[in-house]
Every structure is written in C-alpha cells, then in structure tokens.
Short mmCIF file of C-alpha atoms in Angstrom, two decimals:
data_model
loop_
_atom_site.label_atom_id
_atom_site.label_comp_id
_atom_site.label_asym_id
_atom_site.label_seq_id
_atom_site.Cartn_x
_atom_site.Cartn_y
_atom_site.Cartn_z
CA UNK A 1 96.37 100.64 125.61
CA UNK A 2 98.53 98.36 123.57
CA UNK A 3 98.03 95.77 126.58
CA UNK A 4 94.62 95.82 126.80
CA UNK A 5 93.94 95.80 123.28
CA UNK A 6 94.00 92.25 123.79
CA UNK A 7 90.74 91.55 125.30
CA UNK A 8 92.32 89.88 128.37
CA UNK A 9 91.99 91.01 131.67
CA UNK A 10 95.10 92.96 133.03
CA UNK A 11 95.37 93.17 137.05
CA UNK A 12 95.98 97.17 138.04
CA UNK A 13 99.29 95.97 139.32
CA UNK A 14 100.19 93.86 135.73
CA UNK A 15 99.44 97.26 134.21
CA UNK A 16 101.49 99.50 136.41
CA UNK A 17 104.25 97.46 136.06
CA UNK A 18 104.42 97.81 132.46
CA UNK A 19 104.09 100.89 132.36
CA UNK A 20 105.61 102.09 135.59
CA UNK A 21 102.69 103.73 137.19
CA UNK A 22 100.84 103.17 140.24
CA UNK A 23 97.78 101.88 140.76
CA UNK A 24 96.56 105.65 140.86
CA UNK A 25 98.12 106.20 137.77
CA UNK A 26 96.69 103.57 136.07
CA UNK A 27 93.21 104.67 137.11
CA UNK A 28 94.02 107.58 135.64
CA UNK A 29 95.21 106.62 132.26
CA UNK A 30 91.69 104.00 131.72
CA UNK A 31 89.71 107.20 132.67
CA UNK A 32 91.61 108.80 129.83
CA UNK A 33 90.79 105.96 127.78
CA UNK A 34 87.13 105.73 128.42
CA UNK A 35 87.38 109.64 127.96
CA UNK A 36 88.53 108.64 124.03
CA UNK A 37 85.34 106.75 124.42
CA UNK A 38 86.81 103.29 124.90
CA UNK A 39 84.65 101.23 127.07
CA UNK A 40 86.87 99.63 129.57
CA UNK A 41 85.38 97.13 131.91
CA UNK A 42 86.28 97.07 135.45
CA UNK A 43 86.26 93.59 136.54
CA UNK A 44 86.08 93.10 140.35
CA UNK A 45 88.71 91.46 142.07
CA UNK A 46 90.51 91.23 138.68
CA UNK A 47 91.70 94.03 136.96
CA UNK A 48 90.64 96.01 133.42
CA UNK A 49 89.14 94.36 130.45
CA UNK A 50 88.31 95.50 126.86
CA UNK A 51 85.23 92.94 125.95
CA UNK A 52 86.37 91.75 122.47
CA UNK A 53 89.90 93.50 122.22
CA UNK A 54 90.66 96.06 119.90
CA UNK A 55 93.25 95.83 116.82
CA UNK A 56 94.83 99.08 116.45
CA UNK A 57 96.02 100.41 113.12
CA UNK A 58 99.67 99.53 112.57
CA UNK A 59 101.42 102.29 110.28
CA UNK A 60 104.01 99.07 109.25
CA UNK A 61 101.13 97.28 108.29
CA UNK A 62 99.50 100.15 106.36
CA UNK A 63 103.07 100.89 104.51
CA UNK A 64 103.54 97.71 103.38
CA UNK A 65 100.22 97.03 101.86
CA UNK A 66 100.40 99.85 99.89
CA UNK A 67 100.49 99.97 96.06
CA UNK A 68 103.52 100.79 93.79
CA UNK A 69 101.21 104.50 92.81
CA UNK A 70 100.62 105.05 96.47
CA UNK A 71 104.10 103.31 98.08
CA UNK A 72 105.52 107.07 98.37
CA UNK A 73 102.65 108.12 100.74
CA UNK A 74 104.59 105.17 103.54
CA UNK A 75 107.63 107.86 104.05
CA UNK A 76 104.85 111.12 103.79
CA UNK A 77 102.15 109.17 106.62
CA UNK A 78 101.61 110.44 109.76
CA UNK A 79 99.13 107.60 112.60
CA UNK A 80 98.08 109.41 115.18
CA UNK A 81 96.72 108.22 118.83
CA UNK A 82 94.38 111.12 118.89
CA UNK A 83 94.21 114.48 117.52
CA UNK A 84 91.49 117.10 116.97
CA UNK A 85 90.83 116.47 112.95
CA UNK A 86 92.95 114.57 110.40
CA UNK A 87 91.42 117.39 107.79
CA UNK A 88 93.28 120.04 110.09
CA UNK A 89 95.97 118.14 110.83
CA UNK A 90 96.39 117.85 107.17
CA UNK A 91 95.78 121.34 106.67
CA UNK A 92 98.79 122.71 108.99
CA UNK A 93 100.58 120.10 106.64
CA UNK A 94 99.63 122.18 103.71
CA UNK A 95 100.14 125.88 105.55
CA UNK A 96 103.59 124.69 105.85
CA UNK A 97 104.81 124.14 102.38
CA UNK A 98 103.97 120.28 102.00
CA UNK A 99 102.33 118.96 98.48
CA UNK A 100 100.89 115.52 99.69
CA UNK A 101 100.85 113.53 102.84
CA UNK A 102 98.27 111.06 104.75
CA UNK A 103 97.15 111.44 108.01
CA UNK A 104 94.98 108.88 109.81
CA UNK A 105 94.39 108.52 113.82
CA UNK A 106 92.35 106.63 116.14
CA UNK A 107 90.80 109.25 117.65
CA UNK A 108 88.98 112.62 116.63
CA UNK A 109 88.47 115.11 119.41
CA UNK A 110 86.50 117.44 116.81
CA UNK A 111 86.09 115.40 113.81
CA UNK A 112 83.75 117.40 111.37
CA UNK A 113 81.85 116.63 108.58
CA UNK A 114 80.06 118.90 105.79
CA UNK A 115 78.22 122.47 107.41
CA UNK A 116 80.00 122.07 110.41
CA UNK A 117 78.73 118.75 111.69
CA UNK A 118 80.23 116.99 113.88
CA UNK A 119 82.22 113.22 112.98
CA UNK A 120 81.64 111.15 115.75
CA UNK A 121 84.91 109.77 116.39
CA UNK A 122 85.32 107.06 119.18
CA UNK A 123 89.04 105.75 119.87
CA UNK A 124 89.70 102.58 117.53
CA UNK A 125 86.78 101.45 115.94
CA UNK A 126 86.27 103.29 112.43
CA UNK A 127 88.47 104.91 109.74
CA UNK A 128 89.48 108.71 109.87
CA UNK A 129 92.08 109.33 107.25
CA UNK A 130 92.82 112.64 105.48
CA UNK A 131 94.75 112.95 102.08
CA UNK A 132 96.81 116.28 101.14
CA UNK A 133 96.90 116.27 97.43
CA UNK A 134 98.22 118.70 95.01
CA UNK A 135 96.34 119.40 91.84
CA UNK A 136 97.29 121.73 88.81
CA UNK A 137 94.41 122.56 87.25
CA UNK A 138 93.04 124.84 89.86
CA UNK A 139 89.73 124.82 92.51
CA UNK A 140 87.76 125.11 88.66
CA UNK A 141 88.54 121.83 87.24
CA UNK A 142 88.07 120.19 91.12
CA UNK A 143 84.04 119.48 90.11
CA UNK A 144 83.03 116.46 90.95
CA UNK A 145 86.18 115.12 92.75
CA UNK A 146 84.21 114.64 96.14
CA UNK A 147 81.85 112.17 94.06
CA UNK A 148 85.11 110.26 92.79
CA UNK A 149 86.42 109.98 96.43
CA UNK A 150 82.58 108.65 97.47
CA UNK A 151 82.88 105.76 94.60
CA UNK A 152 86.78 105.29 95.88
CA UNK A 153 85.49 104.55 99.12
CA UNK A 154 82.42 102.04 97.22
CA UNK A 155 85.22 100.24 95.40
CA UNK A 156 87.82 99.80 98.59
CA UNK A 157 84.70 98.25 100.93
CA UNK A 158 83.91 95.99 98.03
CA UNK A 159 87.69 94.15 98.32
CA UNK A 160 86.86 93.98 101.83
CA UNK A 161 83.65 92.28 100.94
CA UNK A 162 80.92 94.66 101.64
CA UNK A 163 78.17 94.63 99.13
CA UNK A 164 74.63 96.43 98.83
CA UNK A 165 76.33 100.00 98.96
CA UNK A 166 74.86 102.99 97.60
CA UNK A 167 75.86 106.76 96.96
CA UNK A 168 74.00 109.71 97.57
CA UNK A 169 74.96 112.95 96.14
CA UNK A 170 77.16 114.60 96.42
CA UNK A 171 79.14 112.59 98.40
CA UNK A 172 77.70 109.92 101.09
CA UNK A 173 77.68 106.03 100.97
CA UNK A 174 75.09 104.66 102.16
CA UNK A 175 73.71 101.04 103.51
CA UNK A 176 69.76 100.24 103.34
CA UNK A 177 69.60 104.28 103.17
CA UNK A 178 71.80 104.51 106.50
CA UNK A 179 75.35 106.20 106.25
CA UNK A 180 78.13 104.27 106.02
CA UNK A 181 80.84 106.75 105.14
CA UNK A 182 81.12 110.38 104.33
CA UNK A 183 83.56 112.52 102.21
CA UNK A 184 84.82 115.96 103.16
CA UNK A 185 86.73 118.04 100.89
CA UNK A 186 89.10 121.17 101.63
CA UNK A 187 90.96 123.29 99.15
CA UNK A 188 93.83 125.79 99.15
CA UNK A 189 95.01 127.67 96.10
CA UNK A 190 94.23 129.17 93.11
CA UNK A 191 91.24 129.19 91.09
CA UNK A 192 93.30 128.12 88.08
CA UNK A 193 96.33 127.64 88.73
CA UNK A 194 97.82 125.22 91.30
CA UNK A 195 95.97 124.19 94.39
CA UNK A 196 96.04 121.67 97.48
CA UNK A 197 92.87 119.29 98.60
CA UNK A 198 92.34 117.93 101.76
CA UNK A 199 90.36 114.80 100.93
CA UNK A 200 89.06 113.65 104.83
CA UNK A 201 87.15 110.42 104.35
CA UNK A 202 85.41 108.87 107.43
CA UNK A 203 84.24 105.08 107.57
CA UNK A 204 81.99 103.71 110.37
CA UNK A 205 83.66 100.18 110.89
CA UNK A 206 82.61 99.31 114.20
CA UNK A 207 80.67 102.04 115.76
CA UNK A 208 79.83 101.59 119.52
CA UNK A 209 76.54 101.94 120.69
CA UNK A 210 77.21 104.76 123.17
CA UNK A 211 79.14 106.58 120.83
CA UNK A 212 76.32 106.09 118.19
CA UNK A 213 74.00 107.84 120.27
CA UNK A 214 75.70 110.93 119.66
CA UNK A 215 74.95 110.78 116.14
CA UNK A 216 72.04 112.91 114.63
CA UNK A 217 71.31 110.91 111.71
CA UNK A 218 70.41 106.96 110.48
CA UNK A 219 73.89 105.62 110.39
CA UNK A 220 75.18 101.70 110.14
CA UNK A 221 78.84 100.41 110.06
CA UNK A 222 80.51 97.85 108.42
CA UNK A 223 79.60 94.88 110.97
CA UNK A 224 75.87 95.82 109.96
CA UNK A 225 76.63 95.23 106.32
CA UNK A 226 79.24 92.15 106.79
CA UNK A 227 78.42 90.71 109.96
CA UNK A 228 82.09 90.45 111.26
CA UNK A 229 84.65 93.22 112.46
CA UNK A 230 86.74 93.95 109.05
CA UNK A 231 90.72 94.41 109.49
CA UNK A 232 90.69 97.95 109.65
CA UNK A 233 94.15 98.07 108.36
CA UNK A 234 93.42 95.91 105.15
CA UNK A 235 90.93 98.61 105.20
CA UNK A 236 93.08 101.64 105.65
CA UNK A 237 95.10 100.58 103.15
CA UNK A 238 92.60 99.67 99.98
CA UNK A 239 91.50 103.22 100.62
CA UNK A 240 94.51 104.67 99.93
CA UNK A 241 95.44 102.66 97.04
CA UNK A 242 92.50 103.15 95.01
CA UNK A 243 92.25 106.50 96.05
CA UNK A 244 95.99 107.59 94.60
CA UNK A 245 94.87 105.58 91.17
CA UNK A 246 91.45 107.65 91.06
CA UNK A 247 93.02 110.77 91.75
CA UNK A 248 95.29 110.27 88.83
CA UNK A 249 92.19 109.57 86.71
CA UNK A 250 90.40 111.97 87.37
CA UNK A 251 93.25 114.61 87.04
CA UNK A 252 93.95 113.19 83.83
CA UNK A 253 89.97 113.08 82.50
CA UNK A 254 87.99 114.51 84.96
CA UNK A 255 84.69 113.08 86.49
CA UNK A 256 83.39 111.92 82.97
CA UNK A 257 84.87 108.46 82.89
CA UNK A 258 83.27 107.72 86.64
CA UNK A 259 79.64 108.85 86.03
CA UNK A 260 77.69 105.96 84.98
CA UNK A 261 79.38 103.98 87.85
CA UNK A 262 77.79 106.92 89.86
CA UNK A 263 74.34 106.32 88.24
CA UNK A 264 74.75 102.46 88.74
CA UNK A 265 74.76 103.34 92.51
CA UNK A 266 72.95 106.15 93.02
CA UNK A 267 70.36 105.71 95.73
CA UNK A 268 67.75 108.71 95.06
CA UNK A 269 67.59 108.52 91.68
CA UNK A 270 64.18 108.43 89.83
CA UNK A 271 62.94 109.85 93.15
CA UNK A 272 61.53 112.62 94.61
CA UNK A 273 63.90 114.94 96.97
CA UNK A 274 64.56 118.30 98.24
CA UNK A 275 68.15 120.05 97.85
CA UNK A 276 68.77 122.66 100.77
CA UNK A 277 71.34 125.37 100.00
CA UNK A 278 71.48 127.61 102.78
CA UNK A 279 68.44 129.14 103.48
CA UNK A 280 66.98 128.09 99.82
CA UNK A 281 64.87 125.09 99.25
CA UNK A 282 63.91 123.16 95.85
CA UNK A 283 62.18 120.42 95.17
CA UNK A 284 62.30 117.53 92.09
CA UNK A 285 62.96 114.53 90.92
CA UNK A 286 66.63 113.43 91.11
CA UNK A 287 67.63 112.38 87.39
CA UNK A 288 71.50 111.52 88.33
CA UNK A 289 74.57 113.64 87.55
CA UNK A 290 76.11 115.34 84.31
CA UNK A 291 79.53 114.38 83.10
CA UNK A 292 80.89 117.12 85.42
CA UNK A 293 79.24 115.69 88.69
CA UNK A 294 76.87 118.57 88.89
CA UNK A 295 73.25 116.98 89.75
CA UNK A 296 70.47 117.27 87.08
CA UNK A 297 66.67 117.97 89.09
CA UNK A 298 63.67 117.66 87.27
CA UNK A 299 61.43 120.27 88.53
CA UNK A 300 58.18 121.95 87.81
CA UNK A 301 60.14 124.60 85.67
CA UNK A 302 62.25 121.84 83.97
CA UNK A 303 65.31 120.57 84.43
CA UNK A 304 67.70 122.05 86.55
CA UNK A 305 71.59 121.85 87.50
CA UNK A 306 72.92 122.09 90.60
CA UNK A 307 76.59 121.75 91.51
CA UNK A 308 78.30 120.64 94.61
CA UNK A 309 79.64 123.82 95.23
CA UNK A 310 76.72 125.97 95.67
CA UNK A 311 76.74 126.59 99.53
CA UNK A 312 77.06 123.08 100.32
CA UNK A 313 74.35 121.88 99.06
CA UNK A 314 72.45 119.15 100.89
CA UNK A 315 69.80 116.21 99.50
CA UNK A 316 66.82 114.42 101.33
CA UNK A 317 64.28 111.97 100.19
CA UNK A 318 60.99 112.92 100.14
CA UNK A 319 57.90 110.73 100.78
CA UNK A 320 57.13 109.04 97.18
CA UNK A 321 53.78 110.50 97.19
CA UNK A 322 54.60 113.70 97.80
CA UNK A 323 54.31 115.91 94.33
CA UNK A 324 58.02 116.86 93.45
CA UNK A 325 56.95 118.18 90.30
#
C-alpha cells in the first residue's frame, strides 16, 4: 500500500519485489485492498495504479503536531491499518483498566454510528478517531458533552479552512443541510461517581463515490465544502487538540459556556421538526438548547425539553408549511 499510495503506476513485478511476493501474491494483496474499498486501477501492460495517490495518516506526524494539553495522548495513540470500530477498539482499551487513549485507523470494517447505523468507512479517505476519556463527575453531569464534541469538530475544520458549517442536534455537522461529520458517544461507569467516555468522531474528508453509495442519507465531505483534498493529518491532529482543551472546559463548567456558540450554528432552529424517540413521535418548532444541552421544542402544549439521552433521540426537518404547532 505504502507504494502505491503514490499515484504512480507500479509493474506486478516492481511490487513483488518489494514486498517479496509473486505476481499471485500481489494479485492477492490489491484484491485485499479494493476489498478495504480502495479503488485500484489495473493498467494494461503496466502494472497497478491509485488515480490521485493517497496520503496515509502518519502517527509521527500526528504526535508531533499535537498540543502541550494533548502531547501525552502521542505515547497513549494507537493508528491502525484496519480494524472493526475505533469506539470498540477503544472500548477493550477501557475493559482493561486504561483511563485515556486515542485510537484512529484507516479502515472500519463495522464502523457504527447512533441506533446502530452503520459508518461507512472506506480505507484512507476520511477521519475515524475514538477518544477514551475519564471523567469524575459521573454519566449525570455527561449532558451535553456530545454537543461540545460536535462544536470541537466545527472549530478544528475551521483551522483547516472549511467554512459554512452547521450543527444539528444533538450532535451532527452539517454542510448545505448534508452531513459532514457525526459524533458517537459511549460511557462506562458510575452514575456519579467516576466514569470512562468513548468519544468516536467520524469526518467525511474525501468520500469515494462507490463507497458513498452505501450511505442512506444526504452526506458531503470536505472537498465539497473546500474544493481541495485537506491534509488529513493536519486534520487528525486539530481534532485532538481542541478536543483535550474542550474536554477540560467542559469538565470544569459544563455545557453552559458553549451554548450560544451552539445557537450561532444551529441549523433547525426557528424551524419546524419532528424528534423520534423510539417508537414516539413529536412535533414543534426547534427553539435551540438550554444551558445543559437539552433541546427546548415549542409545541402545541408549550414548550417542551428534551434531552439527548432519552432513547437516542433523533431530529428531522419538516416541510416549512407544515403546522408544527
């Protein structure tokens, strides 16, 4: 992979010298590759091409580029080729005694995303990173966090140069109402006492069109909103910083401080949308959050709070002239 990351065409035998297979084994290895969902070119006569190269994440590059807050997380990082989840990788992290440690990869064989949806994952392309965090004050004071990590991931695309980003609640980023990004949060521990958060965040940088297909939703990527392929490990590593400095914020003062950047970039609200818990439906107009996170729903019955925790809760537009009242 590392040789054809290039974009250059490598002859079968170029490759199986490197790498001390035969031309068999070679075969083998780019149907493996195109497996990951890497679309290798044959070219006749010549050899294997990927058109435009890829740059792979570089854990050195990552480490170095980290801040002095999050400059412990290079020694507690693991950069995986592939793996089936970063969140469960992370998770076995936590099952076996660890406080904090980062996980990213190239490649998710079952990435997931909120209710059990799948995160397409193709090899090299996009962001999957997971964060195992420790946190004091129990799963109660964790309200809001998920909308912290959403405005983390606002703030890191903005160094990279990505403007005209939007959140939707409780914890999407959107572009021209297509996602961009998505947040999903696991916790371990006690309800008041100390606890562990997987914080998995997902960023379409360069999503392939054949992978794309898979997904069951509007989506863009980062090329959409900045017309060029962003370093991925400038990228990688913005994320982390500002993530370690808003985790310390928000331990410190909870989700107060970050709600009117939340309201600055809110996407829905003012409008009419439906919030689907389960099997439960309700309609309103979305009014923003509350200084815990928790969003506030003007409905026929008045206003209403719902929190982030309540079966997953889930938030669509609905057509403007549709009555939400």
């Amino acid at each position: 992979m590392s040789l054809l990351a290039d974009g250059r065409i490598h002859s079968g035998r170029a490759l199986g010298d490197a790498f001390g297979l035969s031309r068999a084994g070679i075969w083998k290895q780019i149907e493996a590759l195109r497996a990951l969902g890497v679309d290798v070119q044959a070219v006749p006569g010549q050899g294997y091409q990927i058109s435009g190269g890829v740059r792979l994440l570089d854990k050195g590059l990552i480490g170095t580029s980290l801040s002095p807050a999050a400059k412990h997380l290079a020694q507690a990082f693991d950069l995986h080729f592939s793996i089936d989840s970063t969140n469960a990788e992370a998770a076995r992290k936590a099952a076996n005694g660890t406080s904090s440690w980062l996980v990213m990869a190239e490649h998710q064989a079952q990435g997931r995303g909120r209710r059990g949806r799948q995160w397409v994952s193709p090899f090299g392309r996009n962001i999957y990173m997971s964060l195992l965090w420790p946190f004091q004050s129990g799963v109660a004071g964790l309200e809001g966090l998920s909308l912290v990590c959403a405005l983390v991931v606002v703030k890191a695309l903005r160094h990279m140069g990505c403007d005209g980003l939007q959140v939707k609640w409780p914890n999407d980023i959107l572009f021209h109402q297509r996602k961009l990004a998505g947040i999903l949060l696991e916790i371990s521990g006690d309800v008041s006492g100390p606890c562990r958060v997987v914080i998995g965040i997902g960023v379409n940088a360069q999503m392939p069109a054949t992978a794309g297909a898979a997904i069951d939703q509007p989506y863009s990527d980062l090329v959409a909103v900045t017309d060029r392929v962003v370093d991925r490990n400038q990228l990688a590593a913005a994320l982390v910083n500002e993530l370690v400095q808003a985790l310390a914020d928000f331990e410190r003062h909870g989700f107060a401080p970050f709600r009117n950047e939340w309201m600055q970039l809110d996407a829905y609200a003012g409008q009419p949308v439906e919030i689907k818990a389960g099997q439960h439906g309700r309609v309103g107009v979305a009014a923003g959050v509350d200084a815990s996170g928790c969003l506030l729903l003007d409905t026929a019955e008045g206003r209403v709070t719902i929190s982030g925790g309540e079966m997953l809760p889930s938030l669509r537009p609905l057509p403007s002239d549709q009555d939400a009242q």
